[in-house]
Short mmCIF file of C-alpha atoms in Angstrom, two decimals:
data_model
loop_
_atom_site.label_atom_id
_atom_site.label_comp_id
_atom_site.label_asym_id
_atom_site.label_seq_id
_atom_site.Cartn_x
_atom_site.Cartn_y
_atom_site.Cartn_z
CA MET B 20 15.34 52.36 11.70
CA VAL B 21 18.27 51.76 14.02
CA ALA B 22 18.38 48.06 15.14
CA LYS B 23 18.67 47.06 18.82
CA PHE B 24 19.99 43.58 19.27
CA ASP B 25 19.99 41.48 22.52
CA LEU B 26 23.31 40.66 24.22
CA ASN B 27 22.37 37.04 24.02
CA ASP B 28 21.69 36.91 20.37
CA ASP B 29 24.37 34.70 18.85
CA SER B 30 23.11 35.17 15.37
CA VAL B 31 24.81 38.57 15.07
CA VAL B 32 28.11 39.51 13.40
CA VAL B 33 30.10 41.52 15.89
CA ILE B 34 32.50 44.08 14.27
CA ILE B 35 35.05 45.85 16.50
CA GLY B 36 35.86 49.27 15.06
CA THR B 37 34.02 51.25 12.56
CA GLY B 38 36.59 52.66 10.36
CA ALA B 39 37.72 51.95 6.77
CA GLY B 40 37.45 48.23 7.40
CA GLY B 41 34.81 47.83 10.15
CA GLY B 42 32.43 50.67 9.14
CA VAL B 43 32.50 49.43 5.44
CA LEU B 44 31.90 45.84 6.27
CA ALA B 45 29.18 46.58 8.59
CA ASN B 46 27.33 48.36 5.91
CA GLU B 47 28.06 45.71 3.25
CA LEU B 48 26.54 43.01 5.57
CA ALA B 49 23.56 44.98 6.64
CA GLN B 50 22.70 45.75 3.02
CA LYS B 51 22.66 41.87 2.56
CA GLY B 52 20.30 41.31 5.44
CA VAL B 53 23.03 40.27 7.94
CA LYS B 54 22.33 41.35 11.63
CA VAL B 55 25.44 43.36 12.80
CA VAL B 56 26.48 44.78 16.06
CA ALA B 57 29.44 47.34 15.56
CA LEU B 58 31.43 48.30 18.79
CA GLU B 59 33.19 51.53 18.69
CA ALA B 60 35.42 52.60 21.64
CA GLY B 61 35.05 56.39 20.82
CA GLY B 62 32.09 58.71 20.54
CA ARG B 63 29.92 59.57 17.60
CA TYR B 64 30.65 62.87 15.81
CA LEU B 65 29.19 64.09 12.44
CA PRO B 66 30.29 67.00 10.15
CA GLU B 67 28.45 69.50 12.35
CA ASP B 68 30.36 68.38 15.35
CA TYR B 69 33.84 68.63 13.73
CA ILE B 70 35.98 71.44 15.08
CA ASN B 71 38.10 73.60 12.70
CA ASP B 72 40.90 74.00 15.12
CA GLU B 73 43.87 71.62 15.08
CA TRP B 74 44.68 71.23 18.70
CA GLU B 75 40.98 71.25 20.05
CA SER B 76 40.10 68.71 17.26
CA PHE B 77 42.96 66.38 18.47
CA GLY B 78 41.43 66.48 21.81
CA GLN B 79 37.94 65.58 20.32
CA LEU B 80 39.07 62.70 17.97
CA ALA B 81 42.48 61.21 18.83
CA TRP B 82 43.18 58.30 21.18
CA LEU B 83 44.27 60.05 24.34
CA ASP B 84 44.53 56.89 26.48
CA ALA B 85 47.69 56.49 28.25
CA ARG B 86 50.00 54.43 26.24
CA THR B 87 53.81 53.91 26.23
CA THR B 88 56.27 53.18 23.28
CA SER B 89 59.22 50.94 23.60
CA GLY B 90 62.36 50.03 21.52
CA ASP B 91 65.36 52.03 20.39
CA TRP B 92 63.85 54.25 17.70
CA ARG B 93 63.58 58.03 18.29
CA VAL B 94 59.90 58.25 19.12
CA ALA B 95 60.36 55.67 21.95
CA LYS B 96 63.38 57.57 23.30
CA ASP B 97 62.00 61.17 22.96
CA PHE B 98 58.27 60.74 23.08
CA SER B 99 57.44 57.57 24.68
CA GLY B 100 54.07 58.79 25.86
CA LEU B 101 52.89 60.46 22.71
CA PRO B 102 49.32 59.82 21.81
CA ALA B 103 48.74 57.97 18.70
CA TRP B 104 47.17 60.04 16.02
CA ILE B 105 44.62 57.42 15.30
CA VAL B 106 40.88 58.61 15.59
CA LYS B 107 38.74 57.09 18.55
CA ALA B 108 35.28 57.68 17.05
CA VAL B 109 32.56 56.26 14.76
CA GLY B 110 34.18 56.36 11.42
CA GLY B 111 37.63 55.75 12.85
CA THR B 112 40.58 57.20 11.09
CA THR B 113 38.41 57.76 7.93
CA THR B 114 37.33 60.87 9.81
CA HIS B 115 40.85 62.53 9.77
CA TRP B 116 42.56 60.89 6.75
CA ALA B 117 43.75 63.38 4.06
CA GLY B 118 41.72 61.37 1.44
CA ALA B 119 44.84 60.22 -0.58
CA SER B 120 43.97 57.08 -2.60
CA ILE B 121 46.99 55.93 -4.47
CA ARG B 122 47.36 52.48 -5.92
CA PHE B 123 50.26 50.18 -5.06
CA GLN B 124 52.79 50.06 -7.98
CA ASP B 125 53.63 46.51 -9.21
CA HIS B 126 57.08 46.27 -7.45
CA GLU B 127 55.40 47.24 -4.06
CA TRP B 128 53.33 44.05 -4.03
CA LYS B 129 56.52 41.82 -4.10
CA ALA B 130 58.78 43.80 -1.77
CA LEU B 131 61.00 40.82 -0.71
CA SER B 132 61.45 39.42 -4.39
CA THR B 133 62.15 42.90 -5.59
CA TYR B 134 64.20 44.56 -2.90
CA GLY B 135 65.83 41.30 -1.42
CA ALA B 136 66.78 41.10 2.25
CA VAL B 137 66.84 44.80 3.81
CA GLU B 138 68.81 45.10 7.02
CA GLY B 139 66.55 46.09 9.88
CA ALA B 140 63.37 45.21 7.97
CA ASN B 141 61.11 42.24 7.86
CA LEU B 142 59.90 42.12 4.26
CA LEU B 143 57.40 39.72 2.73
CA ASP B 144 55.61 39.48 -0.59
CA TRP B 145 51.90 39.89 -0.87
CA PRO B 146 50.10 36.84 -1.89
CA ILE B 147 48.24 39.06 -4.49
CA ASP B 148 49.34 41.49 -7.18
CA GLY B 149 48.16 44.58 -8.84
CA ALA B 150 46.30 42.69 -11.57
CA GLU B 151 44.28 40.74 -9.27
CA MET B 152 43.50 43.82 -7.11
CA ALA B 153 42.66 46.02 -10.09
CA PRO B 154 38.89 45.39 -10.20
CA TRP B 155 38.67 45.71 -6.39
CA TYR B 156 40.69 49.10 -6.70
CA GLU B 157 38.08 50.19 -9.28
CA LYS B 158 35.22 49.26 -6.96
CA ALA B 159 36.59 51.18 -3.97
CA GLU B 160 37.46 54.19 -6.26
CA GLU B 161 34.01 54.34 -7.38
CA LYS B 162 32.56 53.85 -4.17
CA LEU B 163 34.84 56.60 -2.52
CA GLY B 164 34.57 59.00 -5.55
CA VAL B 165 38.31 59.10 -6.04
CA THR B 166 39.48 61.94 -8.31
CA ARG B 167 41.34 61.24 -11.64
CA THR B 168 39.60 57.82 -11.79
CA GLY B 169 36.35 56.95 -13.53
CA ASN B 170 36.24 60.28 -15.49
CA ARG B 171 36.18 62.29 -12.24
CA PRO B 172 38.10 65.55 -12.46
CA GLY B 173 40.99 66.30 -10.15
CA LEU B 174 40.65 68.89 -7.32
CA PRO B 175 41.51 72.38 -8.18
CA GLY B 176 44.97 73.69 -7.19
CA ASN B 177 45.15 75.91 -4.17
CA ASN B 178 47.77 78.58 -3.61
CA ASN B 179 49.97 76.01 -1.80
CA TYR B 180 49.64 73.61 -4.76
CA LEU B 181 50.47 76.30 -7.34
CA VAL B 182 53.67 77.39 -5.82
CA PHE B 183 54.49 73.54 -5.41
CA GLU B 184 53.66 72.86 -8.90
CA LYS B 185 55.75 75.73 -10.33
CA GLY B 186 58.87 74.74 -8.40
CA ALA B 187 58.47 70.98 -9.28
CA LYS B 188 57.93 71.58 -13.00
CA SER B 189 60.81 73.97 -13.01
CA LEU B 190 63.10 71.19 -11.93
CA GLY B 191 61.84 69.03 -14.75
CA TYR B 192 59.18 66.94 -12.90
CA LYS B 193 56.18 65.79 -15.10
CA GLU B 194 53.99 63.74 -12.87
CA VAL B 195 52.65 66.74 -10.81
CA HIS B 196 49.06 67.18 -9.99
CA THR B 197 46.47 67.49 -7.08
CA GLY B 198 46.47 63.77 -6.42
CA ARG B 199 44.01 60.88 -6.56
CA MET B 200 41.85 61.86 -3.55
CA ALA B 201 38.64 60.45 -2.06
CA ILE B 202 37.21 64.03 -2.09
CA GLN B 203 34.29 65.19 -4.18
CA SER B 204 35.58 67.52 -6.85
CA SER B 205 32.57 68.43 -8.73
CA ASP B 206 28.77 68.70 -7.92
CA GLU B 207 28.09 66.81 -11.17
CA THR B 208 29.44 63.44 -9.93
CA GLY B 209 28.77 61.39 -6.81
CA ASN B 210 26.42 62.12 -3.94
CA ARG B 211 28.44 64.39 -1.92
CA ILE B 212 28.93 68.13 -1.90
CA SER B 213 32.19 69.17 -3.70
CA CYS B 214 35.25 70.33 -1.64
CA GLN B 215 34.90 73.79 -0.18
CA GLN B 216 38.62 74.18 0.31
CA THR B 217 38.32 74.94 3.89
CA GLY B 218 41.79 73.37 4.84
CA PHE B 219 40.71 71.13 7.78
CA CYS B 220 40.81 67.69 6.25
CA PHE B 221 42.49 66.12 9.20
CA GLN B 222 39.95 67.68 11.72
CA GLY B 223 36.96 66.08 9.93
CA CYS B 224 35.34 67.46 6.77
CA LYS B 225 32.60 69.82 7.90
CA TRP B 226 31.15 69.60 4.41
CA GLY B 227 31.16 65.84 3.93
CA ALA B 228 32.98 66.37 0.82
CA LYS B 229 35.78 63.74 1.82
CA TRP B 230 34.63 60.28 2.14
CA SER B 231 34.39 58.84 5.74
CA ALA B 232 32.48 55.89 6.92
CA ALA B 233 31.21 58.09 9.62
CA TYR B 234 28.54 59.87 7.38
CA THR B 235 28.24 57.38 4.43
CA ASP B 236 28.51 53.70 5.15
CA ILE B 237 27.49 53.75 8.86
CA PRO B 238 24.05 55.65 8.44
CA ASP B 239 23.41 53.58 5.19
CA GLY B 240 23.74 50.49 7.11
CA GLU B 241 21.67 51.74 9.98
CA ALA B 242 18.88 52.58 7.48
CA THR B 243 18.59 48.88 6.75
CA GLY B 244 17.51 48.03 10.22
CA ASN B 245 20.12 45.49 10.41
CA LEU B 246 23.06 47.38 11.88
CA GLU B 247 23.39 48.67 15.58
CA VAL B 248 26.37 50.86 16.31
CA ARG B 249 27.20 51.14 20.05
CA ASP B 250 29.75 53.82 20.54
CA ARG B 251 31.88 54.40 23.56
CA CYS B 252 32.11 50.70 24.05
CA HIS B 253 35.82 49.46 24.72
CA VAL B 254 36.14 45.84 24.01
CA ALA B 255 38.50 44.03 26.40
CA LYS B 256 38.44 40.41 25.10
CA ILE B 257 37.26 37.92 22.56
CA LEU B 258 35.84 34.63 24.07
CA HIS B 259 35.81 31.20 22.48
CA ASP B 260 34.35 27.81 23.20
CA ASP B 261 36.10 24.40 23.89
CA THR B 262 36.62 23.81 20.23
CA GLY B 263 38.37 27.27 19.78
CA LYS B 264 35.31 28.88 18.02
CA VAL B 265 34.78 32.35 18.77
CA THR B 266 31.42 32.92 20.50
CA ALA B 267 31.34 36.27 22.12
CA VAL B 268 33.14 39.53 23.00
CA GLU B 269 33.60 41.24 26.34
CA TYR B 270 33.33 45.00 26.43
CA PHE B 271 32.94 48.08 28.80
CA ASP B 272 30.20 50.59 27.95
CA LYS B 273 30.30 54.23 28.43
CA ASP B 274 29.29 53.89 32.14
CA GLY B 275 32.08 51.28 32.87
CA ASN B 276 29.64 48.27 32.84
CA LYS B 277 31.25 45.04 31.87
CA LEU B 278 28.98 43.39 29.15
CA THR B 279 29.17 40.30 26.95
CA GLN B 280 27.69 40.27 23.41
CA LYS B 281 27.40 36.96 21.93
CA ALA B 282 28.13 36.41 18.25
CA ARG B 283 28.41 33.85 15.48
CA ILE B 284 31.24 35.68 13.88
CA VAL B 285 33.65 38.37 15.20
CA CYS B 286 35.44 40.94 12.92
CA VAL B 287 38.54 42.65 14.38
CA ALA B 288 38.87 45.90 12.70
CA GLY B 289 40.49 47.97 15.40
CA ASN B 290 43.53 49.55 13.39
CA THR B 291 47.22 49.14 14.05
CA ILE B 292 47.36 49.29 17.79
CA GLU B 293 43.95 48.23 19.21
CA SER B 294 43.72 45.10 17.01
CA PRO B 295 46.87 43.49 18.20
CA ARG B 296 46.14 44.47 21.69
CA LEU B 297 42.86 42.91 21.66
CA LEU B 298 44.18 39.55 20.16
CA LEU B 299 46.90 39.41 22.60
CA ASN B 300 44.60 40.30 25.61
CA SER B 301 42.29 37.39 24.49
CA ALA B 302 44.92 34.76 25.46
CA SER B 303 43.56 31.55 26.85
CA GLU B 304 44.69 28.22 27.87
CA MET B 305 44.11 26.96 24.35
CA PHE B 306 45.71 30.01 22.86
CA PRO B 307 48.39 31.13 25.32
CA ASN B 308 49.93 33.72 22.89
CA GLY B 309 46.77 35.22 22.02
CA LEU B 310 44.18 34.65 19.38
CA ALA B 311 45.08 34.30 15.63
CA ASN B 312 48.88 34.21 16.64
CA SER B 313 50.33 30.93 15.73
CA SER B 314 52.96 32.76 13.94
CA ASP B 315 53.78 34.72 17.10
CA GLN B 316 53.98 37.88 14.96
CA VAL B 317 50.82 39.54 16.20
CA GLY B 318 51.83 43.02 17.83
CA ARG B 319 55.29 42.74 16.02
CA ASN B 320 56.69 44.55 13.05
CA TYR B 321 54.84 47.79 13.96
CA MET B 322 55.93 50.43 11.41
CA ARG B 323 55.43 54.17 12.11
CA HIS B 324 54.17 56.27 9.05
CA VAL B 325 57.53 58.21 8.70
CA THR B 326 57.51 61.52 6.98
CA GLY B 327 60.22 64.20 6.29
CA SER B 328 59.24 67.81 6.37
CA VAL B 329 60.71 70.89 4.90
CA TYR B 330 59.48 74.37 5.66
CA ALA B 331 60.34 77.65 3.88
CA ILE B 332 59.51 81.18 3.96
CA PHE B 333 58.39 82.99 0.74
CA ASP B 334 58.70 86.71 -0.22
CA LYS B 335 54.97 86.81 -0.94
CA PRO B 336 51.95 85.36 1.02
CA VAL B 337 50.98 81.81 0.10
CA ARG B 338 48.10 81.43 2.52
CA MET B 339 48.79 77.70 2.78
CA TRP B 340 45.96 76.96 5.05
CA ARG B 341 43.43 77.24 2.33
CA GLY B 342 42.40 74.11 0.23
CA THR B 343 42.93 70.34 1.10
CA THR B 344 45.60 69.32 3.48
CA MET B 345 47.41 67.26 1.05
CA ALA B 346 47.48 69.89 -1.82
CA GLY B 347 49.48 67.91 -4.38
CA ILE B 348 51.82 65.26 -5.35
CA VAL B 349 54.97 64.59 -7.37
CA GLN B 350 55.11 61.17 -8.41
CA ASP B 351 58.32 61.00 -10.74
CA GLU B 352 60.53 59.67 -7.98
CA ALA B 353 58.23 57.08 -6.90
CA ARG B 354 59.90 54.12 -8.65
CA HIS B 355 62.12 51.28 -7.79
CA ASP B 356 65.79 52.07 -8.97
CA PRO B 357 68.48 50.45 -6.86
CA SER B 358 71.23 52.31 -8.72
CA ARG B 359 70.23 55.35 -6.59
CA GLY B 360 71.54 53.58 -3.64
CA PHE B 361 68.21 52.54 -1.98
CA VAL B 362 65.07 50.49 -2.60
CA GLY B 363 61.69 51.80 -3.54
CA ALA B 364 60.57 55.58 -3.10
CA ALA B 365 57.71 57.68 -2.71
#
């Protein structure tokens, strides 16, 4: 039973975004009997809808809305209009993530204390650490079915990985394996089909072997009768009363109609770009710099996920398109050793 809540029902919790944060929260609340309206800017796609073609899939899932990037970094200079590779669909970026589920190392929780001031960076210590997070990591790993945790086997190595492993071990690396992945590795564990090694993790898993809120948490929450997901609904502003308490959200539906949904609580879970946009766009006389922005840091400190790539041609076919997108990992260098001339590592 899929719930249908009235726009004037101010007893509902409104969640903006249905990905790793919003989708999971929506289900957790619904399971506890809380009425939830989840607003998602994108459409709804399930495994049978995913497209095993990189470019066509990008057009189906990505945020293609016109945006511009500023600053003096290379992306701003060379690709200022580049679309953000963040999924605009029910399930959010859990639809196209690779599934890598690696815990922070101890030093990563305390970046400022460990690294000291780093020129060009704005570092802070997390107010929590690995010991405090351990039981929550375990809960998440169990829920997502993360391999190499909880007696779940690792994924099999594909051709790409076997070449990678042989090279890494010949150099003396020892922490080499197929990673801790939220992808089902065995039909004997969990409630999802095991990985079929199709090779299109980034385009949405057509088998449902990879965990995604799109086809796990969202339908589970809807089945309770306490969750209504409204797709193709783009939130424009969060409203509040004279005391500063949030009371409603304004959004545009798929036909462009401007609607207002009342709420007792609003959760903002729109990922890196949309969450700050929405908070800043919700400025008022009481909050001239936007909501939740007393620090004036909302929308600042944006950090791109930077990668370095190396390509090579082998004398025999590798057929690297088979298997999971993230075929394997070497972790030997992922340690903090300032004697190398830099802080941290991956």
